[in-house]
JSON list of C-alpha atoms in Angstrom, two decimals:
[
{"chain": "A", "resi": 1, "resn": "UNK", "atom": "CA", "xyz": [7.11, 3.43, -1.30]},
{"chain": "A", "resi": 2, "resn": "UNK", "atom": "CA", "xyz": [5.60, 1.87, 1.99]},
{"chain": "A", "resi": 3, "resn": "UNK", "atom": "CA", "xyz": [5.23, -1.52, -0.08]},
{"chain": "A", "resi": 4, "resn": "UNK", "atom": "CA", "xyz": [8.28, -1.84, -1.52]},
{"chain": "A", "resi": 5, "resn": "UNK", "atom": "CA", "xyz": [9.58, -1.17, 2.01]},
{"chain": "A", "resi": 6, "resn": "UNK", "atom": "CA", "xyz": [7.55, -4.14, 3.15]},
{"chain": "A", "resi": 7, "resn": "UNK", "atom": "CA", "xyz": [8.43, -6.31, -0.06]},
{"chain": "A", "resi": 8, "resn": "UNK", "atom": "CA", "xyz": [12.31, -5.92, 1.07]},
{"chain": "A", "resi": 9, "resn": "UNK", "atom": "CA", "xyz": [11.63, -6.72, 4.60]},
{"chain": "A", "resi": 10, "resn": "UNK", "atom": "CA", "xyz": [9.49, -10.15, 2.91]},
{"chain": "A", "resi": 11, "resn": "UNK", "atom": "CA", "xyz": [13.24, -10.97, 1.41]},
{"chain": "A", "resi": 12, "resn": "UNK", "atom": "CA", "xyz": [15.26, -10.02, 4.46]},
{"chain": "A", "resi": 13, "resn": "UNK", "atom": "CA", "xyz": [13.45, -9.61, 7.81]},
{"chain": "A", "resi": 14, "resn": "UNK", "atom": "CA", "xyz": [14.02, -12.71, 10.27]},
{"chain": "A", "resi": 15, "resn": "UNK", "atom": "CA", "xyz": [11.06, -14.32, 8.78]},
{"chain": "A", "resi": 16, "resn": "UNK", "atom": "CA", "xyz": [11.71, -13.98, 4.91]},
{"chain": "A", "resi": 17, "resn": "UNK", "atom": "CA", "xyz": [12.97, -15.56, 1.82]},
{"chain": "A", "resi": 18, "resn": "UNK", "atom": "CA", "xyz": [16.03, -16.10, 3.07]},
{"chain": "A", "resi": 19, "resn": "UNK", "atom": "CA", "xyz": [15.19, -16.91, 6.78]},
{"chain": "A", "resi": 20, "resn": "UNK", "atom": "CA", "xyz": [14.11, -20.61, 5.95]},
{"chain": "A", "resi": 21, "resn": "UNK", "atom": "CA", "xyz": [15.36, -23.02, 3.13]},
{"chain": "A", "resi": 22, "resn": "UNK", "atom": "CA", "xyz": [15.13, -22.53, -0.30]},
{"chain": "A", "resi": 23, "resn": "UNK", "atom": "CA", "xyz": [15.07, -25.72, -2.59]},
{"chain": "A", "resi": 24, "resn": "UNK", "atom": "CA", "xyz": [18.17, -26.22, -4.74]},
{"chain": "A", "resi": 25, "resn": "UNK", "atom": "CA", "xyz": [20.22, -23.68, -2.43]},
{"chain": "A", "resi": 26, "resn": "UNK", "atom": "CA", "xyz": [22.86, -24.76, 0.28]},
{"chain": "A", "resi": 27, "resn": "UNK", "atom": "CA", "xyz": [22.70, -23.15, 3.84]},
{"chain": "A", "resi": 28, "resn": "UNK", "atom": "CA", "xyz": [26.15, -21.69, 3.33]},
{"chain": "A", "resi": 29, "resn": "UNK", "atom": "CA", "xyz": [25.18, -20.34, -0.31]},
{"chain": "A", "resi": 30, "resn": "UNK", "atom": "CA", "xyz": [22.01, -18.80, 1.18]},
{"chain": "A", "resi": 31, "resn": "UNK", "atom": "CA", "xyz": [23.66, -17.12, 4.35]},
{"chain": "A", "resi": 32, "resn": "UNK", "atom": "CA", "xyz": [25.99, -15.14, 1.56]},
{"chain": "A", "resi": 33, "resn": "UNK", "atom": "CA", "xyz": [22.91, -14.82, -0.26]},
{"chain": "A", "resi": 34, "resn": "UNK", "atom": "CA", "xyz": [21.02, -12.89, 2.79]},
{"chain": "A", "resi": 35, "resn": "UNK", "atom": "CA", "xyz": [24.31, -11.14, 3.61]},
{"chain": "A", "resi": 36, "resn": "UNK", "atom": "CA", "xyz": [25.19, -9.38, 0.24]},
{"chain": "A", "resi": 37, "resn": "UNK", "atom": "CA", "xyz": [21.02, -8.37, 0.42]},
{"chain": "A", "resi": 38, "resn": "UNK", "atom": "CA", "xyz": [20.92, -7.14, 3.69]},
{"chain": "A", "resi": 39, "resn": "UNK", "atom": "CA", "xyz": [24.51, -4.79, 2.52]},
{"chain": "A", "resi": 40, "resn": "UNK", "atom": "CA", "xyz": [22.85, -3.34, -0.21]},
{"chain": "A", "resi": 41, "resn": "UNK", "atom": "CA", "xyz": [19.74, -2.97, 1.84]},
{"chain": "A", "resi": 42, "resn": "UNK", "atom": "CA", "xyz": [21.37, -0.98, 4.77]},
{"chain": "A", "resi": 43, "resn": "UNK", "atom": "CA", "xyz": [23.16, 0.93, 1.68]},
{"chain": "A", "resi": 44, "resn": "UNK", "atom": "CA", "xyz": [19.84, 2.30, 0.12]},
{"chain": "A", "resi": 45, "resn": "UNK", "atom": "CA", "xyz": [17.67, 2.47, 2.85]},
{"chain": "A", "resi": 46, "resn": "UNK", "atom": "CA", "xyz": [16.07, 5.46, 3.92]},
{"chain": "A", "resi": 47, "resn": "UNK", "atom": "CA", "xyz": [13.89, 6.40, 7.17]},
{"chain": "A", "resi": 48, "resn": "UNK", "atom": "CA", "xyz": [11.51, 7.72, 4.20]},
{"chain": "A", "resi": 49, "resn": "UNK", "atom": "CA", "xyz": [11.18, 4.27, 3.77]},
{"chain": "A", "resi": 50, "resn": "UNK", "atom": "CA", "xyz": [10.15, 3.15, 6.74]},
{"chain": "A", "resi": 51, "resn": "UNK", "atom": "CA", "xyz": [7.68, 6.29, 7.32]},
{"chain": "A", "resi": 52, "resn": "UNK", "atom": "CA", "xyz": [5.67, 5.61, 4.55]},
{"chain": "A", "resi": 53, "resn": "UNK", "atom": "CA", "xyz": [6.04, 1.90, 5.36]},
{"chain": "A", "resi": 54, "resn": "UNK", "atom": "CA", "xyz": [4.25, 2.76, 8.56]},
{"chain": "A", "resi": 55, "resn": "UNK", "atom": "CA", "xyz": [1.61, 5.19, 7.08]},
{"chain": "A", "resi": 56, "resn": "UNK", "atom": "CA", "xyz": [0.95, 2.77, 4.78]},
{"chain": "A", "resi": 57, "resn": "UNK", "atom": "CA", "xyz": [-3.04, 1.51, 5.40]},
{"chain": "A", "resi": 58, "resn": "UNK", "atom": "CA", "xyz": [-2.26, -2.19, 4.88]},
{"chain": "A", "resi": 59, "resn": "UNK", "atom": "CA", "xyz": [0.39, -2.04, 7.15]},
{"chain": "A", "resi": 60, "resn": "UNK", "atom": "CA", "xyz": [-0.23, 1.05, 9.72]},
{"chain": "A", "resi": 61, "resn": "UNK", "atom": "CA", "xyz": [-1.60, -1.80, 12.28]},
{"chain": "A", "resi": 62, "resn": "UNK", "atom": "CA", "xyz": [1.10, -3.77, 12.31]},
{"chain": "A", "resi": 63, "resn": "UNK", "atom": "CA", "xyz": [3.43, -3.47, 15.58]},
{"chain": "A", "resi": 64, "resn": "UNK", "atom": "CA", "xyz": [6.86, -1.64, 14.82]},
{"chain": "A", "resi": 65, "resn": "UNK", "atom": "CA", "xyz": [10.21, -1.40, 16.48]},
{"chain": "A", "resi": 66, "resn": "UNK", "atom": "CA", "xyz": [11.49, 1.52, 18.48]},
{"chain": "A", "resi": 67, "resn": "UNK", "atom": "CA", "xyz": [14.04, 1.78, 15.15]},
{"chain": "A", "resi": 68, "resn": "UNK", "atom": "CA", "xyz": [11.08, 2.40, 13.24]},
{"chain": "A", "resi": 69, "resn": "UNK", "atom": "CA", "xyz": [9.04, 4.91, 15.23]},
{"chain": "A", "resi": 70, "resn": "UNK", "atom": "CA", "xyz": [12.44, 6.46, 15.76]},
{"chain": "A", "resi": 71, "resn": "UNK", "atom": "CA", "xyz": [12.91, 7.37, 11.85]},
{"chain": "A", "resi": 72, "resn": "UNK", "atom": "CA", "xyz": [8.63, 8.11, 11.71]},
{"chain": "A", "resi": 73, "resn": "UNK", "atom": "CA", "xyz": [9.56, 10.81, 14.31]},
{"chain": "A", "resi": 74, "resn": "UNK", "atom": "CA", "xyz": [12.57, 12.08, 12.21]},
{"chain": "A", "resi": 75, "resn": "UNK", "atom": "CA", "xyz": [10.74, 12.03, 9.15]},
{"chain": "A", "resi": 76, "resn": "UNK", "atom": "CA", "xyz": [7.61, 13.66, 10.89]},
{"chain": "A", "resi": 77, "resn": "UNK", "atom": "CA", "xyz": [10.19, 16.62, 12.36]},
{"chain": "A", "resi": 78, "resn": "UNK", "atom": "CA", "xyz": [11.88, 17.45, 8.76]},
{"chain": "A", "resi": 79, "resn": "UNK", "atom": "CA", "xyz": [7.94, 17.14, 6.84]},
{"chain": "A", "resi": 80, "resn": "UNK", "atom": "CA", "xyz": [6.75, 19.60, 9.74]},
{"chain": "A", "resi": 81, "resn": "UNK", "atom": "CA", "xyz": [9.34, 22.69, 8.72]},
{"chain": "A", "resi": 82, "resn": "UNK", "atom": "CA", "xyz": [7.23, 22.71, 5.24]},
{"chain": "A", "resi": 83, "resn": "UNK", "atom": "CA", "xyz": [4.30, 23.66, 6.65]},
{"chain": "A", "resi": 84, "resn": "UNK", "atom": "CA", "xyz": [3.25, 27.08, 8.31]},
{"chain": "A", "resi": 85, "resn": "UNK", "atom": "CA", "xyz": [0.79, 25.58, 10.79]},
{"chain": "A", "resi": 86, "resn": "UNK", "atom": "CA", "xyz": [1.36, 21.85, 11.67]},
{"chain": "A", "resi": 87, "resn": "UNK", "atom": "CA", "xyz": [3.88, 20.78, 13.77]},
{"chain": "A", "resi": 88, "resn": "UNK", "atom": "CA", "xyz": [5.31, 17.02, 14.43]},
{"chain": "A", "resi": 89, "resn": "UNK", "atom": "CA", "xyz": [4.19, 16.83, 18.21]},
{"chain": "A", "resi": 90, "resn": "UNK", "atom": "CA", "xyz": [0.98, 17.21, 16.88]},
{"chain": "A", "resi": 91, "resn": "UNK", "atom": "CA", "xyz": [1.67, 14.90, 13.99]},
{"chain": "A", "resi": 92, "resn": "UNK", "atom": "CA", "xyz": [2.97, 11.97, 16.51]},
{"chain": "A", "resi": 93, "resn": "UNK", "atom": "CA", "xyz": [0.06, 12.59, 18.94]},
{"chain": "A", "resi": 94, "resn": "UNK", "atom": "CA", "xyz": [-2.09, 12.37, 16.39]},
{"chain": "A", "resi": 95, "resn": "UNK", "atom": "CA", "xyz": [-0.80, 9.22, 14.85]},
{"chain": "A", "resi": 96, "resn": "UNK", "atom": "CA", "xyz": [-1.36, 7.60, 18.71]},
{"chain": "A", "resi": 97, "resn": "UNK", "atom": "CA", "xyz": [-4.73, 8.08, 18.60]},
{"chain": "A", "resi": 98, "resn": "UNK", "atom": "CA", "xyz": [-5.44, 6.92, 15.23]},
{"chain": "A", "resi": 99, "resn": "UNK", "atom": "CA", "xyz": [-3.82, 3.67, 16.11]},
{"chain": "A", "resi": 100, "resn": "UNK", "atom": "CA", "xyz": [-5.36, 3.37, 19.38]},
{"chain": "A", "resi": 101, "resn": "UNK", "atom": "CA", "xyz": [-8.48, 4.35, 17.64]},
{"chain": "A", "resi": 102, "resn": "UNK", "atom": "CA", "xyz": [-7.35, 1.02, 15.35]},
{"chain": "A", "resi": 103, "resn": "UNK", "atom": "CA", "xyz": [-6.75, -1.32, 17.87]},
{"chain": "A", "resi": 104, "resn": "UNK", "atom": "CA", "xyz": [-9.90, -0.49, 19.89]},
{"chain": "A", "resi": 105, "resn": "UNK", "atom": "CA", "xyz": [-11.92, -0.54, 16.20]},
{"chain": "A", "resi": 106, "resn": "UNK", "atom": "CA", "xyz": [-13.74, 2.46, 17.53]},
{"chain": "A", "resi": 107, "resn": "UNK", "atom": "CA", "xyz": [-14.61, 5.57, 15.03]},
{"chain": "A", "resi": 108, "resn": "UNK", "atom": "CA", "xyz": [-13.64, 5.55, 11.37]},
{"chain": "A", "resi": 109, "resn": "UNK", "atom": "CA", "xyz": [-12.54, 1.53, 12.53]},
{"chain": "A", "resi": 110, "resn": "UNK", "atom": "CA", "xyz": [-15.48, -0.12, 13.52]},
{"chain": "A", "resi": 111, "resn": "UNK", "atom": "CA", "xyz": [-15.61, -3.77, 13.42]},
{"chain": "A", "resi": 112, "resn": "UNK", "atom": "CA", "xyz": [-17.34, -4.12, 10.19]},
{"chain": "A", "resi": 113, "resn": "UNK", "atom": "CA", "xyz": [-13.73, -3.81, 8.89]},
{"chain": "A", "resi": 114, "resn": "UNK", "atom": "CA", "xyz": [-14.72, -1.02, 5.72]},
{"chain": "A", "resi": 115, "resn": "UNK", "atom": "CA", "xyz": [-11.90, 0.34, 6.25]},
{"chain": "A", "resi": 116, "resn": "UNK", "atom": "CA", "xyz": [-9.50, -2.30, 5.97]},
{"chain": "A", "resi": 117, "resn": "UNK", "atom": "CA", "xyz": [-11.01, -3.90, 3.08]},
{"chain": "A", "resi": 118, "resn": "UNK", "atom": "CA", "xyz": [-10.50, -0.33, 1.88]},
{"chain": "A", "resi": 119, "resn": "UNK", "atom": "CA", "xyz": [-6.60, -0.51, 2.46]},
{"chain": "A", "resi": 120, "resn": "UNK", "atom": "CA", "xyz": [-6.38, -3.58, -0.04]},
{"chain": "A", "resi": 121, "resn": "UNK", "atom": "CA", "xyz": [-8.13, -1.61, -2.32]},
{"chain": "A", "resi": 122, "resn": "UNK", "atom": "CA", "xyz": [-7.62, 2.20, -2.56]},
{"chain": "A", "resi": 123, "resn": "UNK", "atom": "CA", "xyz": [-4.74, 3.85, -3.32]},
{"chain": "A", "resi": 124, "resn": "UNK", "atom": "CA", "xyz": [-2.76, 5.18, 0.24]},
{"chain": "A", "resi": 125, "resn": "UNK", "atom": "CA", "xyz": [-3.48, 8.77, -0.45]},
{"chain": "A", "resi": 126, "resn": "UNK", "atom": "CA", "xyz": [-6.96, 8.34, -1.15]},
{"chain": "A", "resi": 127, "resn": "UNK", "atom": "CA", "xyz": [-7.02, 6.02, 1.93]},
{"chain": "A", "resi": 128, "resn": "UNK", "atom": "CA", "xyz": [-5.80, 8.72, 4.21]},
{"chain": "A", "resi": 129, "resn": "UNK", "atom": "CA", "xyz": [-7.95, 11.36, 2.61]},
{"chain": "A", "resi": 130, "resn": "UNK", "atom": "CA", "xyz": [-11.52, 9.38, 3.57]},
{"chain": "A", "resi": 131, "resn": "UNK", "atom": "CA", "xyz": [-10.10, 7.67, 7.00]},
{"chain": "A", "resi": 132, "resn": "UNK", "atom": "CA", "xyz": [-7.77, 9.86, 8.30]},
{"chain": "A", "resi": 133, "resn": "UNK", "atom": "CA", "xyz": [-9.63, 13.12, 8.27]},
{"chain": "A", "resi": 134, "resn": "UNK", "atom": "CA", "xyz": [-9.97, 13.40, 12.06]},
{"chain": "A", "resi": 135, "resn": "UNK", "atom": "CA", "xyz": [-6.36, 14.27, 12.63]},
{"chain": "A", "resi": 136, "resn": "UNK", "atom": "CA", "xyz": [-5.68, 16.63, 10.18]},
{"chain": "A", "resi": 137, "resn": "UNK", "atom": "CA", "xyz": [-1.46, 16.95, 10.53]},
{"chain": "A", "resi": 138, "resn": "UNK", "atom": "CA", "xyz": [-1.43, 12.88, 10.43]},
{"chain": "A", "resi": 139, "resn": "UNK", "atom": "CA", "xyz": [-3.14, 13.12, 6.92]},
{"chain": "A", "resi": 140, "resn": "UNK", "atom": "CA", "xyz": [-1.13, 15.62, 5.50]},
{"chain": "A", "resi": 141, "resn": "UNK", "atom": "CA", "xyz": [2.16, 13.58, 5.98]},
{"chain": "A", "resi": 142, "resn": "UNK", "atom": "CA", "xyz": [-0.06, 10.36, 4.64]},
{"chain": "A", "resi": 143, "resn": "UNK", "atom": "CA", "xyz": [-0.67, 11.68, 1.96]},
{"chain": "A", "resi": 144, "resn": "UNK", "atom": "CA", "xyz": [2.44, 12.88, 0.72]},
{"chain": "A", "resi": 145, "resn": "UNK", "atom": "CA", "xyz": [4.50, 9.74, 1.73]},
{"chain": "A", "resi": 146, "resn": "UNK", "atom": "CA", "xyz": [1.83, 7.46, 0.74]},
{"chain": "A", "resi": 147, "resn": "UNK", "atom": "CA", "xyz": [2.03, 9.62, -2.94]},
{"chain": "A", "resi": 148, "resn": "UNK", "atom": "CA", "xyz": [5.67, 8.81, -3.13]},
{"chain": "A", "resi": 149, "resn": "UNK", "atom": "CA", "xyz": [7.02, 6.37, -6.28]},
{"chain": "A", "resi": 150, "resn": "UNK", "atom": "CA", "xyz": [9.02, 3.37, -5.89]},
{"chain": "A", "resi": 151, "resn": "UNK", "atom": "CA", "xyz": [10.16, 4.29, -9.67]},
{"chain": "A", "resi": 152, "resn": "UNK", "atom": "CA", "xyz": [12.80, 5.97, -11.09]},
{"chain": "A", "resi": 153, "resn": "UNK", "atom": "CA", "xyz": [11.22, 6.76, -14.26]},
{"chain": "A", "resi": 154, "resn": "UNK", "atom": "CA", "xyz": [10.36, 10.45, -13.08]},
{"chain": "A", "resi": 155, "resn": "UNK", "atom": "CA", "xyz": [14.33, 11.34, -12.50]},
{"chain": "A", "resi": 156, "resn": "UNK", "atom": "CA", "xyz": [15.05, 9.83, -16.23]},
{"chain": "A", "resi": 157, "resn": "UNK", "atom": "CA", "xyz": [12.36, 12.31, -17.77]},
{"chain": "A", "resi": 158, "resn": "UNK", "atom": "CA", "xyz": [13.84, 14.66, -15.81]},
{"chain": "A", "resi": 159, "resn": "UNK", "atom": "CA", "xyz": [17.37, 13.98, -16.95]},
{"chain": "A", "resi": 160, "resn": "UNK", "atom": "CA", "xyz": [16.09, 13.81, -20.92]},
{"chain": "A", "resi": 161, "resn": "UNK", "atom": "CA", "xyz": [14.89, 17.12, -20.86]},
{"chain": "A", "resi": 162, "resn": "UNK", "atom": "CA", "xyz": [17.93, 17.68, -18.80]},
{"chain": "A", "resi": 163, "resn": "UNK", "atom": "CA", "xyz": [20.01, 16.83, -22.05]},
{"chain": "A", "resi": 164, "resn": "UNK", "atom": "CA", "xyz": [17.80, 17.95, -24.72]},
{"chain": "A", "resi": 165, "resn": "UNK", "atom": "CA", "xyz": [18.31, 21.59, -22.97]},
{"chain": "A", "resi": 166, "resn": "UNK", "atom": "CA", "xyz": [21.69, 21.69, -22.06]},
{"chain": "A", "resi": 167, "resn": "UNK", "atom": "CA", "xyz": [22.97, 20.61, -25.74]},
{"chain": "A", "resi": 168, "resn": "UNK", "atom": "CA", "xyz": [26.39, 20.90, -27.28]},
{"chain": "A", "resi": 169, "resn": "UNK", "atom": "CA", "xyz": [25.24, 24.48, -28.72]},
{"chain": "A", "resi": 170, "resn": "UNK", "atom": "CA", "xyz": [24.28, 25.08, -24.36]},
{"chain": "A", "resi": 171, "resn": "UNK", "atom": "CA", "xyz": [27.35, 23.48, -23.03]},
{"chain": "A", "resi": 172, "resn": "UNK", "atom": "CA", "xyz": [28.06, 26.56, -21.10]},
{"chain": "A", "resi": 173, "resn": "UNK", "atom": "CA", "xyz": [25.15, 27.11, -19.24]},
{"chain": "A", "resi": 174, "resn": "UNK", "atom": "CA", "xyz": [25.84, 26.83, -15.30]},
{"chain": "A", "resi": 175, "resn": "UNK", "atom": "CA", "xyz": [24.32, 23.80, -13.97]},
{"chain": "A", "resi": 176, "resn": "UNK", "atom": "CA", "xyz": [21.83, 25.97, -11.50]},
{"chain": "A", "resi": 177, "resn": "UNK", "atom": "CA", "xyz": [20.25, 27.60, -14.24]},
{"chain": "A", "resi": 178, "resn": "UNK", "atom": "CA", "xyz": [19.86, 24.44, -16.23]},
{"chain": "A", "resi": 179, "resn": "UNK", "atom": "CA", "xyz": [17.96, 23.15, -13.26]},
{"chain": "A", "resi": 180, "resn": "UNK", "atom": "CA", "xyz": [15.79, 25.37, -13.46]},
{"chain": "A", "resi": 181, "resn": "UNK", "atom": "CA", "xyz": [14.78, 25.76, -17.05]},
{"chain": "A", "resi": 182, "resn": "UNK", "atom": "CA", "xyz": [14.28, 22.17, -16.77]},
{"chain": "A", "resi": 183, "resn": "UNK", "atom": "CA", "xyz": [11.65, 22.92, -13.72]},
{"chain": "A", "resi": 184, "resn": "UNK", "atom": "CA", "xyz": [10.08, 25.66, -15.94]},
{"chain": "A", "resi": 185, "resn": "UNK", "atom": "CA", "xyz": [9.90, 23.03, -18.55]},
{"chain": "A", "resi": 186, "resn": "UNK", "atom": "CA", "xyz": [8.31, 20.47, -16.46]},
{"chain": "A", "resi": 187, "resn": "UNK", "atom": "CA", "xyz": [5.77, 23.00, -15.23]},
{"chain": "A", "resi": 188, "resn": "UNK", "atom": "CA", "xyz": [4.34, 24.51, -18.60]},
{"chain": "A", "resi": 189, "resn": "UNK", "atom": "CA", "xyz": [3.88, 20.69, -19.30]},
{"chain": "A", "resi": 190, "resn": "UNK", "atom": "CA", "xyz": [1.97, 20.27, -16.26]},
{"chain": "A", "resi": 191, "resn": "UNK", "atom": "CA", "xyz": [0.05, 23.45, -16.48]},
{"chain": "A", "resi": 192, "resn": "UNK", "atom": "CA", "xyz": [-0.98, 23.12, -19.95]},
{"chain": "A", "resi": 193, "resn": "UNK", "atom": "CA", "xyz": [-2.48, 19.28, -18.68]},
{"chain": "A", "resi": 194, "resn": "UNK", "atom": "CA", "xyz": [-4.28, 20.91, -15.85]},
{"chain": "A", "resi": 195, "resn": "UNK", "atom": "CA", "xyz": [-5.68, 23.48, -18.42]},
{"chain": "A", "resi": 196, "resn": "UNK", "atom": "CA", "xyz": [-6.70, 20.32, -20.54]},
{"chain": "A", "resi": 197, "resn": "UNK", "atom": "CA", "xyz": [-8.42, 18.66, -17.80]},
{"chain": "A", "resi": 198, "resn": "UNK", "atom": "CA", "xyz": [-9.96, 21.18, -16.60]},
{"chain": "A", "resi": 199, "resn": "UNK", "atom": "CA", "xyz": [-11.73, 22.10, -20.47]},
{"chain": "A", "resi": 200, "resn": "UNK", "atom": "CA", "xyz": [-12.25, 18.43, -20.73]},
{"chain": "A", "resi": 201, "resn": "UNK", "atom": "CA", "xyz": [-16.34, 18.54, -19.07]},
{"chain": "A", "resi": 202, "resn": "UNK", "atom": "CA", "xyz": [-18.87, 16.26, -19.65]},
{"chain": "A", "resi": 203, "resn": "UNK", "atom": "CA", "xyz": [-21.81, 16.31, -21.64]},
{"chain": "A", "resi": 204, "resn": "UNK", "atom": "CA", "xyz": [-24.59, 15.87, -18.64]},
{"chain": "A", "resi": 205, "resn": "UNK", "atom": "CA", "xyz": [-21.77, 18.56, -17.22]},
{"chain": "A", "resi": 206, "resn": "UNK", "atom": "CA", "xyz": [-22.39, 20.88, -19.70]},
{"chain": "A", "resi": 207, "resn": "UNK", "atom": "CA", "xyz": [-26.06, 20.45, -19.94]},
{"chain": "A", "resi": 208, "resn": "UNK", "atom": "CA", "xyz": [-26.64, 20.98, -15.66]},
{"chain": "A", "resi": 209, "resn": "UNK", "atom": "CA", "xyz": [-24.24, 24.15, -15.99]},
{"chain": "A", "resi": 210, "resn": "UNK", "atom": "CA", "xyz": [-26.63, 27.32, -15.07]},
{"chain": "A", "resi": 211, "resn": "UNK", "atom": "CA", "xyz": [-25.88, 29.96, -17.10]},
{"chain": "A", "resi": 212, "resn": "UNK", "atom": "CA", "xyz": [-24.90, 33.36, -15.26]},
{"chain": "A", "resi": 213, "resn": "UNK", "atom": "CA", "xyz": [-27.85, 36.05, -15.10]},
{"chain": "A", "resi": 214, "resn": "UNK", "atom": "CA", "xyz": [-27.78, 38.73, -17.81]},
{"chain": "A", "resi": 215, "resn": "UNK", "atom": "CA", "xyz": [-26.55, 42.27, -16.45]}
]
C-alpha cells in the first residue's frame, strides 16, 4: 500500500508527471489533466495510505510533512485500541528513535547500508520483522500496514462466495448472517491450508525428527 501511495504522489506531487511537460500534450490540456487526478486522488485517499507510505522501508527516510505525520499519528491512535498492551505514545516515540537511529546510521543502520539494500529487496513486513525489532510497538504497526494489498482481488473472492451462498433458494437470509457464513467459509479454507502446510515436512525434516522416548 505504501508504494502505490508513493507511485500516486510520482503522478501528482509538485515534482511529478504532470509537474513538467509532457511531449505531445498542451500546458492547458495537462493542467486539466493534473486537476481531474488530483480530484479523484483527494476522493480515495486515505491516511492508511500515507501510514504505510511512511512505514514503508524504501521510503521511511524520506522527510514528510506535518499533513503526513498528522494522519501516522491518527492511524497509530485507532491501530493502538487493537492491542491489550501497546499504546500509540509509545508507538510515535518509538518511531523517533528509529529514524533518528536512521539518520545518525547508528544500530541496526550502520553505514555499510545492509539494511537499505534490504528495503529494495525484502518484502516490508519481513523488513520490519529483522530491522525493527528494537521497538517492539513500531513493528507491530509495520507489519500490519506494510502487509496491506493495493488489490482488490481479496473483496471479489469475498463477494463470489458472497453470491454462491446467498443464492436465489437463500434470498432471505439477513445480510449479517450472510457475512458471517461467508467468514466461516473463508476460515475452514484457511485452516484446512494451514493444516496442509503444516503436514507438508521435508524429507531431511523427517529424517532429523527424534522420535519421543517409549513409556
Amino acid at each position: 500500500l505504501g508504494k502505490f501511495y508513493a507511485a500516486m504522489l510520482g503522478l501528482g506531487g509538485k515534482d511529478g508527471l504532470y509537474a513538467s511537460k509532457i511531449s505531445g500534450v498542451t500546458g492547458t490540456v495537462r493542467r486539466k489533466m493534473h486537476q481531474v487526478f488530483m480530484a479523484r486522488w483527494e476522493y480515495f485517499h486515505s491516511p492508511l495510505m500515507t501510514a504505510a507510505y511512511m512505514l514503508d522501508p524504501q521510503y521511511i527516510r524520506r522527510e514528510f510533512t506535518a499533513e503526513e505525520e498528522g494522519e501516522l499519528r491518527e492511524i497509530m491512535k485507532k491501530l493502538a485500541r487493537a492491542h491489550p498492551t501497546f499504546t500509540h505514545e509509545n508507538m510515535i516515540e518509538q518511531y523517533g528513535l528509529a529514524r533518528t537511529e536512521m539518520f545518525c546510521e547508528t544500530g541496526e543502520f550502520v553505514e555499510d547500508g545492509a539494511a537499505w539494500r534490504a528495503a529494495t529487496t525484502l518484502n516490508p513486513v519481513t523488513w520490519a520483522q529483522i530491522y525493527l525489532y528494537k521497538w517492539k510497538d513500531l513493528q507491530w504497526v509495520a507489519k500490519r500496514l506494510g502487509g496491506l494489498s493495493a488489490s482488490a482481488s481479496p473483496c471479489e473472492h469475498s463477494w463470489s462466495i458472497e453470491g454462491w451462498i446467498h443464492s436465489a433458494r437463500r434470498n432471505r437470509m439477513q445480510q449479517s448472517r450472510v457475512e458471517h457464513m461467508v467468514r466461516f467459509h473463508s476460515n475452514l479454507v484457511l485452516e484446512k491450508a494451514a493444516k496442509e502446510w503444516e503436514d507438508n515436512a521435508f524429507l531431511w525434516e523427517d529424517e532429523m525428527a527424534i522420535s519421543d522416548p517409549a513409556e
